Every structure is written in structure tokens, then in C-alpha cells.
CSV table of C-alpha atoms and ligand atoms in Angstrom, one decimal:
chain,number,residue,atom,x,y,z
A,25,MET,CA,-26.0,-76.6,-91.1
A,26,ILE,CA,-23.3,-76.2,-88.4
A,27,TYR,CA,-21.5,-79.5,-88.6
A,28,LEU,CA,-20.0,-81.4,-85.7
A,29,ALA,CA,-16.8,-81.9,-87.6
A,30,GLN,CA,-15.2,-80.4,-90.6
A,31,PRO,CA,-11.5,-80.7,-91.6
A,32,GLN,CA,-9.8,-77.4,-92.1
A,33,VAL,CA,-8.1,-78.2,-95.4
A,34,GLY,CA,-7.5,-76.0,-98.5
A,35,SER,CA,-4.8,-74.7,-100.8
A,36,GLU,CA,-1.8,-75.9,-98.7
A,37,GLU,CA,-3.1,-79.5,-98.7
A,38,LYS,CA,-3.9,-79.3,-102.5
A,39,LYS,CA,-0.3,-78.2,-103.2
A,40,ALA,CA,1.2,-80.9,-101.0
A,41,LEU,CA,-1.0,-83.6,-102.7
A,42,ALA,CA,0.0,-82.3,-106.1
A,43,LYS,CA,3.6,-82.6,-105.1
A,44,VAL,CA,3.2,-86.3,-104.2
A,45,VAL,CA,1.3,-87.0,-107.4
A,46,ASP,CA,4.1,-85.3,-109.4
A,47,SER,CA,6.7,-87.4,-107.5
A,48,ARG,CA,4.9,-90.6,-108.5
A,49,VAL,CA,5.7,-92.1,-105.1
A,50,LEU,CA,2.2,-92.8,-103.8
A,51,ALA,CA,2.9,-95.4,-101.1
A,52,SER,CA,5.6,-95.2,-98.4
A,53,GLY,CA,8.1,-92.5,-99.1
A,54,ARG,CA,9.6,-89.2,-98.0
A,55,GLU,CA,6.3,-87.7,-96.7
A,56,VAL,CA,5.7,-90.7,-94.5
A,57,SER,CA,9.2,-90.6,-93.0
A,58,GLU,CA,9.0,-86.9,-92.5
A,59,PHE,CA,5.6,-87.1,-90.9
A,60,GLU,CA,6.9,-89.8,-88.4
A,61,ALA,CA,9.9,-87.6,-87.5
A,62,LEU,CA,8.0,-84.4,-87.0
A,63,PHE,CA,5.2,-86.0,-85.1
A,64,ALA,CA,7.7,-87.7,-82.8
A,65,ALA,CA,9.4,-84.4,-82.3
A,66,TYR,CA,6.1,-82.7,-81.5
A,67,LEU,CA,5.8,-85.2,-78.6
A,68,GLY,CA,9.4,-84.7,-77.6
A,69,LEU,CA,10.4,-88.2,-78.9
A,70,LYS,CA,13.0,-89.4,-81.4
A,71,PRO,CA,12.1,-90.0,-85.1
A,72,SER,CA,12.7,-93.8,-84.7
A,73,GLN,CA,10.1,-93.9,-82.0
A,74,ALA,CA,7.1,-93.1,-84.3
A,75,VAL,CA,5.6,-95.5,-86.8
A,76,ALA,CA,2.9,-94.3,-89.2
A,77,SER,CA,0.0,-96.6,-89.8
A,78,SER,CA,-3.2,-96.8,-92.0
A,79,ASN,CA,-5.6,-95.7,-89.3
A,80,GLY,CA,-6.2,-95.4,-85.6
A,81,THR,CA,-7.5,-98.9,-85.2
A,82,THR,CA,-4.5,-100.6,-86.9
A,83,SER,CA,-2.2,-98.3,-84.8
A,84,LEU,CA,-3.9,-99.5,-81.6
A,85,HIS,CA,-3.5,-103.1,-82.7
A,86,ALA,CA,0.2,-102.4,-83.5
A,87,ALA,CA,0.6,-100.6,-80.2
A,88,LEU,CA,-0.6,-103.7,-78.3
A,89,ALA,CA,1.5,-106.1,-80.4
A,90,PRO,CA,4.9,-105.8,-78.7
A,91,LEU,CA,3.2,-106.7,-75.3
A,92,GLY,CA,3.0,-110.3,-76.6
A,93,LEU,CA,-0.5,-110.8,-75.2
A,94,LYS,CA,-1.7,-114.4,-75.1
A,95,LYS,CA,-5.2,-116.0,-74.9
A,96,GLY,CA,-6.4,-115.5,-71.3
A,97,ASP,CA,-4.5,-112.2,-70.9
A,98,GLU,CA,-6.7,-109.2,-70.1
A,99,VAL,CA,-6.3,-105.5,-70.9
A,100,LEU,CA,-8.2,-103.1,-68.7
A,101,THR,CA,-9.8,-100.2,-70.4
A,102,THR,CA,-12.7,-97.7,-70.3
A,103,PRO,CA,-16.3,-98.7,-71.2
A,104,PHE,CA,-17.0,-95.1,-72.4
A,105,THR,CA,-15.0,-94.7,-75.6
A,106,PHE,CA,-15.2,-95.4,-79.3
A,107,ILE,CA,-15.5,-99.2,-79.9
A,108,ALA,CA,-12.2,-99.4,-81.7
A,109,THR,CA,-10.4,-99.0,-78.3
A,110,SER,CA,-11.6,-102.3,-76.9
A,111,ASN,CA,-11.8,-104.0,-80.3
A,112,SER,CA,-8.1,-103.6,-80.7
A,113,VAL,CA,-7.6,-105.7,-77.5
A,114,LEU,CA,-9.5,-108.5,-79.2
A,115,HIS,CA,-7.5,-108.0,-82.4
A,116,ALA,CA,-4.4,-108.5,-80.3
A,117,GLY,CA,-5.7,-111.8,-79.0
A,118,ALA,CA,-6.6,-110.7,-75.4
A,119,LYS,CA,-9.7,-110.0,-73.5
A,120,PRO,CA,-10.9,-106.4,-72.7
A,121,VAL,CA,-12.1,-105.8,-69.2
A,122,PHE,CA,-13.6,-102.6,-68.1
A,123,ALA,CA,-13.5,-100.2,-65.1
A,124,ASP,CA,-15.8,-97.2,-64.5
A,125,VAL,CA,-14.8,-93.6,-65.3
A,126,ASP,CA,-14.3,-90.4,-63.4
A,127,PRO,CA,-17.5,-88.3,-63.1
A,128,GLU,CA,-15.7,-85.1,-64.1
A,129,THR,CA,-13.4,-86.1,-67.0
A,130,TRP,CA,-15.2,-89.3,-68.0
A,131,ASN,CA,-11.7,-90.9,-68.2
A,132,LEU,CA,-10.7,-94.2,-66.4
A,133,SER,CA,-11.1,-93.7,-62.7
A,134,PRO,CA,-7.9,-94.8,-60.9
A,135,GLN,CA,-10.0,-96.0,-57.9
A,136,ALA,CA,-12.2,-98.1,-60.1
A,137,VAL,CA,-9.1,-99.4,-61.9
A,138,ARG,CA,-7.6,-100.5,-58.6
A,139,LYS,CA,-10.7,-102.3,-57.6
A,140,VAL,CA,-10.8,-104.2,-60.9
A,141,LEU,CA,-7.1,-105.1,-60.6
A,142,ASP,CA,-7.7,-106.5,-57.1
A,143,LYS,CA,-10.5,-108.7,-58.5
A,144,ARG,CA,-8.9,-109.8,-61.8
A,145,GLY,CA,-5.4,-110.5,-60.3
A,146,ARG,CA,-2.6,-111.3,-62.6
A,147,LYS,CA,-4.7,-111.8,-65.7
A,148,VAL,CA,-4.5,-108.1,-66.4
A,149,LYS,CA,-1.4,-107.3,-68.4
A,150,ALA,CA,-2.0,-103.7,-69.4
A,151,ILE,CA,-4.1,-100.6,-69.0
A,152,LEU,CA,-5.3,-99.0,-72.2
A,153,ALA,CA,-6.1,-95.4,-71.3
A,154,VAL,CA,-8.2,-93.2,-73.5
A,155,HIS,CA,-7.8,-89.4,-73.4
A,156,LEU,CA,-11.5,-89.0,-74.1
A,157,PHE,CA,-12.8,-85.9,-75.9
A,158,GLY,CA,-9.3,-84.4,-75.7
A,159,HIS,CA,-8.9,-84.4,-71.9
A,160,PRO,CA,-5.9,-86.4,-70.8
A,161,ALA,CA,-6.6,-89.4,-68.6
A,162,ASP,CA,-5.1,-89.4,-65.1
A,163,VAL,CA,-1.7,-90.4,-66.6
A,164,HIS,CA,0.1,-89.8,-63.3
A,165,ALA,CA,-2.1,-92.1,-61.1
A,166,LEU,CA,-2.4,-94.7,-63.9
A,167,GLY,CA,1.3,-94.6,-64.6
A,168,ASP,CA,2.1,-95.1,-60.9
A,169,LEU,CA,-0.4,-98.0,-60.7
A,170,CYS,CA,1.2,-99.7,-63.8
A,171,LYS,CA,4.7,-99.3,-62.3
A,172,LYS,CA,3.6,-100.7,-59.0
A,173,LYS,CA,1.8,-103.7,-60.5
A,174,GLY,CA,4.2,-104.3,-63.4
A,175,LEU,CA,1.6,-103.5,-66.1
A,176,ALA,CA,2.1,-101.8,-69.4
A,177,LEU,CA,0.4,-98.4,-69.9
A,178,VAL,CA,-0.9,-98.0,-73.4
A,179,GLU,CA,-2.4,-94.7,-74.5
A,180,ASP,CA,-5.2,-94.3,-77.0
A,181,CYS,CA,-4.6,-90.7,-78.1
A,182,ALA,CA,-7.0,-90.7,-81.0
A,183,GLN,CA,-8.9,-87.7,-79.6
A,184,ALA,CA,-6.1,-85.9,-78.0
A,185,HIS,CA,-3.4,-84.6,-80.4
A,186,GLY,CA,-1.6,-81.9,-78.4
A,187,ALA,CA,-3.3,-82.6,-75.1
A,188,ALA,CA,-0.9,-82.6,-72.1
A,189,GLY,CA,-0.5,-83.6,-68.5
A,190,GLY,CA,1.9,-81.3,-66.9
A,191,GLU,CA,4.8,-80.5,-69.2
A,192,ARG,CA,4.4,-83.6,-71.3
A,193,ARG,CA,2.1,-84.2,-74.3
A,194,VAL,CA,-0.1,-87.4,-74.3
A,195,GLY,CA,1.5,-90.1,-76.3
A,196,SER,CA,4.7,-89.8,-74.4
A,197,PHE,CA,3.5,-91.4,-71.1
A,198,GLY,CA,2.8,-94.9,-72.1
A,199,ARG,CA,5.0,-97.9,-73.0
A,200,THR,CA,3.3,-97.5,-76.4
A,201,ALA,CA,0.7,-95.0,-77.7
A,202,SER,CA,-1.7,-94.7,-80.6
A,203,PHE,CA,-3.1,-91.8,-82.6
A,204,SER,CA,-5.7,-91.6,-85.3
A,205,PHE,CA,-5.8,-89.1,-88.1
A,206,TYR,CA,-9.3,-89.9,-89.2
A,207,ALA,CA,-11.1,-87.0,-91.0
A,208,THR,CA,-12.9,-85.8,-87.9
A,209,LYS,CA,-10.0,-85.8,-85.5
A,210,ASN,CA,-8.0,-82.8,-84.3
A,211,LEU,CA,-5.3,-83.7,-86.8
A,212,PRO,CA,-7.0,-85.2,-89.9
A,213,CYS,CA,-5.5,-86.7,-93.0
A,214,GLY,CA,-8.4,-88.7,-94.2
A,215,GLU,CA,-7.4,-92.1,-92.8
A,216,GLY,CA,-4.2,-92.5,-90.9
A,217,GLY,CA,-2.6,-93.4,-87.6
A,218,MET,CA,0.7,-93.2,-85.6
A,219,VAL,CA,2.2,-95.6,-83.1
A,220,LEU,CA,4.7,-94.4,-80.6
A,221,ALA,CA,7.0,-96.7,-78.6
A,222,HIS,CA,9.3,-95.9,-75.7
A,223,SER,CA,11.9,-98.6,-76.4
A,224,GLU,CA,13.8,-98.6,-79.7
A,225,LYS,CA,13.4,-102.4,-79.9
A,226,GLU,CA,9.6,-102.2,-79.6
A,227,ALA,CA,9.5,-99.4,-82.1
A,228,ALA,CA,11.4,-101.6,-84.6
A,229,PHE,CA,9.1,-104.5,-83.9
A,230,ILE,CA,6.1,-102.3,-84.6
A,231,ARG,CA,7.7,-101.0,-87.8
A,232,SER,CA,8.0,-104.5,-89.0
A,233,PHE,CA,4.5,-105.6,-87.7
A,234,VAL,CA,2.8,-102.9,-89.8
A,235,ASN,CA,4.9,-103.9,-92.9
A,236,HIS,CA,4.3,-107.7,-93.3
A,237,GLY,CA,6.8,-108.6,-90.6
A,238,ARG,CA,9.7,-107.5,-92.7
A,239,GLY,CA,13.1,-107.4,-91.1
A,240,PRO,CA,16.8,-107.8,-91.8
A,241,THR,CA,16.6,-111.6,-92.3
A,242,GLY,CA,13.3,-111.7,-94.2
A,243,HIS,CA,9.7,-111.8,-92.9
A,244,GLU,CA,10.3,-112.4,-89.3
A,245,VAL,CA,6.8,-112.4,-87.9
A,246,VAL,CA,3.4,-112.8,-89.5
A,247,GLY,CA,2.7,-109.1,-89.9
A,248,TYR,CA,0.1,-107.0,-91.5
A,249,ASN,CA,-0.1,-104.3,-94.2
A,250,TYR,CA,-1.0,-101.4,-91.9
A,251,ARG,CA,1.1,-98.8,-93.7
A,252,LEU,CA,0.2,-95.2,-94.3
A,253,ASN,CA,0.5,-93.8,-97.8
A,254,ASN,CA,2.4,-90.7,-99.0
A,255,LEU,CA,-0.8,-88.8,-100.0
A,256,ALA,CA,-2.3,-89.1,-96.5
A,257,ALA,CA,1.1,-88.2,-94.9
A,258,ALA,CA,1.4,-85.1,-97.0
A,259,VAL,CA,-1.9,-83.9,-95.7
A,260,GLY,CA,-0.9,-84.9,-92.2
A,261,LEU,CA,2.3,-82.8,-92.5
A,262,CYS,CA,0.3,-79.7,-93.4
A,263,GLN,CA,-2.1,-80.3,-90.5
A,264,LEU,CA,0.7,-80.9,-88.0
A,265,LYS,CA,2.0,-77.4,-88.8
A,266,LYS,CA,-1.4,-75.9,-88.0
A,267,LEU,CA,-2.3,-78.2,-85.1
A,268,GLU,CA,-1.5,-75.8,-82.3
A,269,LYS,CA,-3.4,-73.0,-83.9
A,270,LEU,CA,-6.4,-75.2,-84.6
A,271,ASN,CA,-6.4,-76.6,-81.0
A,272,GLN,CA,-6.3,-73.0,-79.8
A,273,ALA,CA,-9.4,-72.2,-81.9
A,274,ARG,CA,-11.1,-75.3,-80.3
A,275,ARG,CA,-10.1,-74.0,-76.8
A,276,ARG,CA,-11.5,-70.5,-77.6
A,277,ASN,CA,-14.8,-72.0,-78.7
A,278,ALA,CA,-14.9,-74.2,-75.6
A,279,ALA,CA,-14.2,-71.2,-73.3
A,280,LEU,CA,-17.0,-69.2,-74.9
A,281,TYR,CA,-19.4,-72.1,-74.4
A,282,GLN,CA,-18.3,-72.3,-70.8
A,283,ARG,CA,-19.0,-68.6,-70.3
A,284,LEU,CA,-22.4,-68.7,-72.1
A,285,LEU,CA,-23.7,-71.9,-70.6
A,286,ARG,CA,-22.3,-71.8,-67.1
A,287,ASP,CA,-25.5,-71.2,-65.2
A,288,VAL,CA,-28.0,-73.2,-67.3
A,289,PRO,CA,-29.9,-75.4,-64.9
A,290,GLY,CA,-29.6,-79.1,-65.4
A,291,LEU,CA,-26.7,-78.8,-67.9
A,292,THR,CA,-23.3,-80.4,-67.0
A,293,LEU,CA,-20.4,-78.8,-68.8
A,294,PRO,CA,-17.0,-80.4,-69.4
A,295,VAL,CA,-14.1,-79.5,-67.1
A,296,GLU,CA,-10.4,-78.9,-67.7
A,297,ARG,CA,-8.7,-80.3,-64.6
A,298,SER,CA,-5.8,-78.2,-63.2
A,299,GLY,CA,-2.5,-79.3,-64.5
A,300,TYR,CA,-4.0,-80.7,-67.8
A,301,HIS,CA,-4.3,-79.2,-71.2
A,302,HIS,CA,-7.6,-80.1,-72.9
A,303,VAL,CA,-7.8,-80.0,-76.7
A,304,TYR,CA,-11.6,-80.3,-77.0
A,305,HIS,CA,-11.9,-83.0,-79.7
A,306,GLN,CA,-15.5,-82.8,-78.6
A,307,PHE,CA,-17.3,-80.3,-76.4
A,308,THR,CA,-19.6,-82.8,-74.6
A,309,VAL,CA,-22.3,-81.8,-72.2
A,310,LEU,CA,-24.8,-83.8,-70.1
A,311,ALA,CA,-28.4,-82.7,-70.6
A,312,PRO,CA,-31.5,-84.1,-68.9
A,313,ASP,CA,-33.3,-84.9,-72.2
A,314,ARG,CA,-30.5,-85.0,-74.7
A,315,ASP,CA,-32.5,-86.6,-77.5
A,316,ALA,CA,-35.0,-83.8,-77.4
A,317,LEU,CA,-32.2,-81.2,-77.2
A,318,SER,CA,-30.5,-82.7,-80.2
A,319,ALA,CA,-33.7,-82.8,-82.2
A,320,GLU,CA,-34.5,-79.2,-81.4
A,321,LEU,CA,-30.9,-78.1,-82.3
A,322,ARG,CA,-31.2,-80.0,-85.6
A,323,LYS,CA,-34.3,-78.0,-86.4
A,324,ARG,CA,-32.2,-74.8,-86.0
A,325,GLY,CA,-29.5,-76.1,-88.3
A,326,VAL,CA,-27.1,-77.4,-85.5
A,327,ASP,CA,-25.6,-80.8,-85.7
A,328,SER,CA,-25.0,-82.6,-82.4
A,329,LYS,CA,-24.4,-86.3,-81.5
A,330,PRO,CA,-24.4,-88.5,-78.4
A,331,PHE,CA,-20.8,-89.6,-78.0
A,332,TYR,CA,-21.3,-92.3,-76.9
A,333,PRO,CA,-24.9,-93.7,-76.6
A,334,ARG,CA,-23.9,-97.1,-75.1
A,335,VAL,CA,-21.1,-98.4,-72.9
A,336,ILE,CA,-19.0,-100.8,-74.9
A,337,PRO,CA,-20.1,-103.9,-72.9
A,338,GLN,CA,-23.7,-103.1,-74.0
A,339,GLU,CA,-22.9,-103.1,-77.7
A,340,PRO,CA,-24.6,-106.1,-79.4
A,341,CYS,CA,-21.3,-107.7,-80.4
A,342,TYR,CA,-20.0,-107.5,-76.8
A,343,LYS,CA,-23.2,-108.8,-75.4
A,344,ALA,CA,-22.9,-111.8,-77.8
A,345,MET,CA,-19.5,-112.5,-76.2
A,346,GLY,CA,-21.1,-112.6,-72.7
A,347,TYR,CA,-20.5,-109.0,-71.7
A,348,GLY,CA,-23.1,-106.6,-70.4
A,349,ARG,CA,-24.1,-108.0,-67.0
A,350,GLU,CA,-21.8,-105.7,-65.0
A,351,SER,CA,-22.7,-102.1,-64.4
A,352,TYR,CA,-20.6,-99.0,-64.7
A,353,PRO,CA,-22.9,-96.3,-63.1
A,354,VAL,CA,-20.8,-93.2,-64.0
A,355,ALA,CA,-20.2,-94.3,-67.6
A,356,GLU,CA,-23.8,-95.4,-68.0
A,357,ASN,CA,-25.1,-92.0,-66.7
A,358,ALA,CA,-22.9,-90.3,-69.2
A,359,THR,CA,-24.1,-92.5,-72.1
A,360,ALA,CA,-27.7,-91.6,-71.1
A,361,HIS,CA,-27.2,-87.8,-71.1
A,362,CYS,CA,-24.2,-87.0,-73.2
A,363,LEU,CA,-24.4,-84.7,-76.2
A,364,SER,CA,-21.4,-83.4,-78.2
A,365,LEU,CA,-21.7,-79.8,-79.7
A,366,PRO,CA,-19.8,-78.3,-82.6
A,367,VAL,CA,-16.5,-76.9,-81.2
A,368,HIS,CA,-14.1,-77.5,-84.2
A,369,PRO,CA,-12.0,-74.7,-85.6
A,370,GLY,CA,-14.4,-74.0,-88.4
A,371,VAL,CA,-17.1,-72.9,-85.9
A,372,SER,CA,-17.1,-69.1,-85.5
A,373,GLU,CA,-17.6,-67.1,-82.4
A,374,LYS,CA,-21.0,-66.0,-83.8
A,375,GLN,CA,-22.0,-69.6,-84.3
A,376,VAL,CA,-21.0,-70.6,-80.7
A,377,ARG,CA,-23.2,-67.7,-79.5
A,378,PHE,CA,-26.1,-68.9,-81.7
A,379,ILE,CA,-25.8,-72.4,-80.4
A,380,ALA,CA,-25.6,-71.4,-76.8
A,381,THR,CA,-28.6,-69.1,-77.1
A,382,ALA,CA,-30.5,-71.9,-78.8
A,383,ILE,CA,-29.7,-74.3,-75.9
A,384,ARG,CA,-30.8,-71.8,-73.4
A,385,GLU,CA,-34.1,-71.3,-75.2
A,386,ILE,CA,-34.7,-75.0,-75.7
A,387,LEU,CA,-34.0,-75.9,-72.1
A,388,ALA,CA,-36.1,-73.0,-70.7
A,389,LYS,CA,-39.2,-74.3,-72.4
B,421,PLP,C1,-11.3,-92.6,-83.8
B,421,PLP,C2,-10.9,-93.4,-82.6
B,421,PLP,C3,-10.2,-94.6,-82.8
B,421,PLP,C4,-10.0,-95.3,-84.1
B,421,PLP,O1,-9.4,-94.5,-85.1
B,421,PLP,P1,-9.7,-94.8,-86.6
B,421,PLP,O2,-8.7,-94.0,-87.3
B,421,PLP,O3,-11.1,-94.3,-86.9
B,421,PLP,O4,-9.5,-96.3,-86.9
B,421,PLP,C5,-9.8,-95.3,-81.7
B,421,PLP,N1,-10.0,-94.8,-80.4
B,421,PLP,C6,-10.7,-93.7,-80.2
B,421,PLP,C7,-10.9,-93.2,-78.8
B,421,PLP,C8,-11.2,-92.9,-81.3
B,421,PLP,O5,-11.8,-91.8,-81.1
């Protein structure tokens, strides 16, 4: 089976883990601090601006925490993402509202965002942008919009470690940003996350928030235990060193898919918009009958999945909250036809060729 995801871990990670075990410091320690510092540096930020957390969902909650959202406040986000994105808005005590996506990048469409902002007025306090599948959201237009309207831009970078808009890596654009290091992401450490904050004050607040609200005078806010542990951080440090190389392998596989699948009728391929650096967390195509294509690929030993099969407002738990009556035509079309193909660094050139040939054969039938 050619899997959709497979962390590239081995002897270096084993050695790093053994070192943590030998040190007997299993919870927060040197590895966590070093991971924070080096990850911040990778994004061009200072060590104090990064706070490690237990996963990408807790880091999203922590990234929203300094905004001081209250009941009735709204956060605008994309309906075409992993459910943790909008759930984190609910965890932070606010209400997620959605705007449709761009037909090429499947990220928040600035025009659609403008329309929703005009309609919702001052209830919206922040835009939570996702860099879906590793392609940066339109950080420039969304950033300008936030500045003009006095909103906070928060980035969900769970799928976009190393992606960039212009000269800057994602995670450095927003007032705060969140990463996930879940086992299938571009930078995996099992379970883990990282919060970035632009202001030192907000970074300090987040550091306290993920650690029971601890501060100089005692427990200053009712916080959480969202800490990362030293074992995960040790793996994260190994993976951070390899991130650029691993992303390059993803980009090589994606470029080969592009070459081999360019002229297949009915198939829509992902794009890399000029001025952006795509890191291909997923290589997602739109196909006429994606369920049939996926089933046929499975028969040939190729794993593929529809990321994502439903827009968030159509998920049962959102429908139960009264969502699901509005429509998001571009996002809904994507959910109906999307299929993600194996593109991770463990997929060889030969395997990409095999998968592309299989797709051609299946779609020609
Ligand atoms: C994976 C992911 C998350 C959540 O990260 P976890 O570490 O699994 O909690 C949030 N947002 C997006 C877009 C993701 O892909």
C-alpha cells in the first residue's frame, strides 16, 4: 500500500528520544525550550515569541486566547478545512462564521470575506485564515483587510510548515499563529503544536495560558495544561532540521504529478500562485467521480482520501447548532470532488509515476 502519510522518522529520532529518557526530564525541559527557539528562528521570530503546546487544536485555542473574545463575538474562517479550525473558535467562547473560498487555492476568498464583514458588521473580531494543503492563504489581502477594519489576523498553519508568501514564512503574518505537529503533518512529532505571537506581552500571556495560568504572582488566569513534553520536542527538533529537505521532496513529487496529469480531461490540479511557496501537505485534485477513482486506486494499492468531504457548517455537530442553511458554492464543489493523493517525502518518483498512470487508466475507462 502507498500510504497518504508516513512520518520520516528513524535512527536520529531514536537517539534523541533515548537522550531524553536518559536525562529523566520527560515533561517540559531543555528540548521544549530549544524547539521553541529554533522554530521561532525558522520563521524569523525571537525565541520568546514561540510557545510549544500539546497539539494543533490546543495551540489554536491558545492563539485565540489573547484576543479576549466574549460571547457574541464572531471569528470569520473558512468552511473548507479540518474541523479543529472552527472548533477552536467555540473553545475560545466565540462564534465561527464562514466565508467562501477561492476556486484556485481553496483558501479564504478576500472578496467573500469582505461581503461577510459588510453583513456581520462589528460582531466579527478576527479572521482565522488557514493555509490549506500547504498553500498560503492570501495573507496580503487579508492582512490589509484586517488592518483597515481593526480585526486580528490569526493564522492556522497546521498544514503549512515552511510555506511562504513573498519573503516571509506563514506564521509570521498574523497577530498570532498556530502550528500542529500531528503525525501526518509536514513536521510531525506524534502530537504537538506551537503558538506564535507578535507582541511579547501576548506571547507571555499564551505561555501562562498553556501552563495553568501560572505567572509571577501565582495562577493569574484560569489556564489549561496544554504543554508539550520533552519526548515530542526531541522528535520535533530532529524533524525541524530536515523540514526544508522533506518539503523539497513533497514539491518534487507535486511537480511530477503536475507534469504527468496536466492534460487529463476532467481533472483539476492544485496550483501554486505566483509569489507563494507551496509545501504540499496534500496534493489535492478535483475529479468528476472521486469516490470511484478512490476505490479503483485502493484496488491498486494506493491510498487516497477526500479532504474534506463536507463543509464545516454541514457537519452534524454544526447543524445541531443551527448552521448549514447558508451555501458556500466554491467550497461545496470542492468537497464534492476533492481527492488527496500520496505526495509525502516517502513516496518515490516511481510511485508517483505508478499513481499517475493508474489515474489516467481509470479516468479513460
Ligand atoms: C491538523 C489540523 C489542526 C489540528 O491539529 P491537531 O494537532 O490534530 O490538533 C488544525 N487545523 C488544521 C487545518 C489541521 O490540518
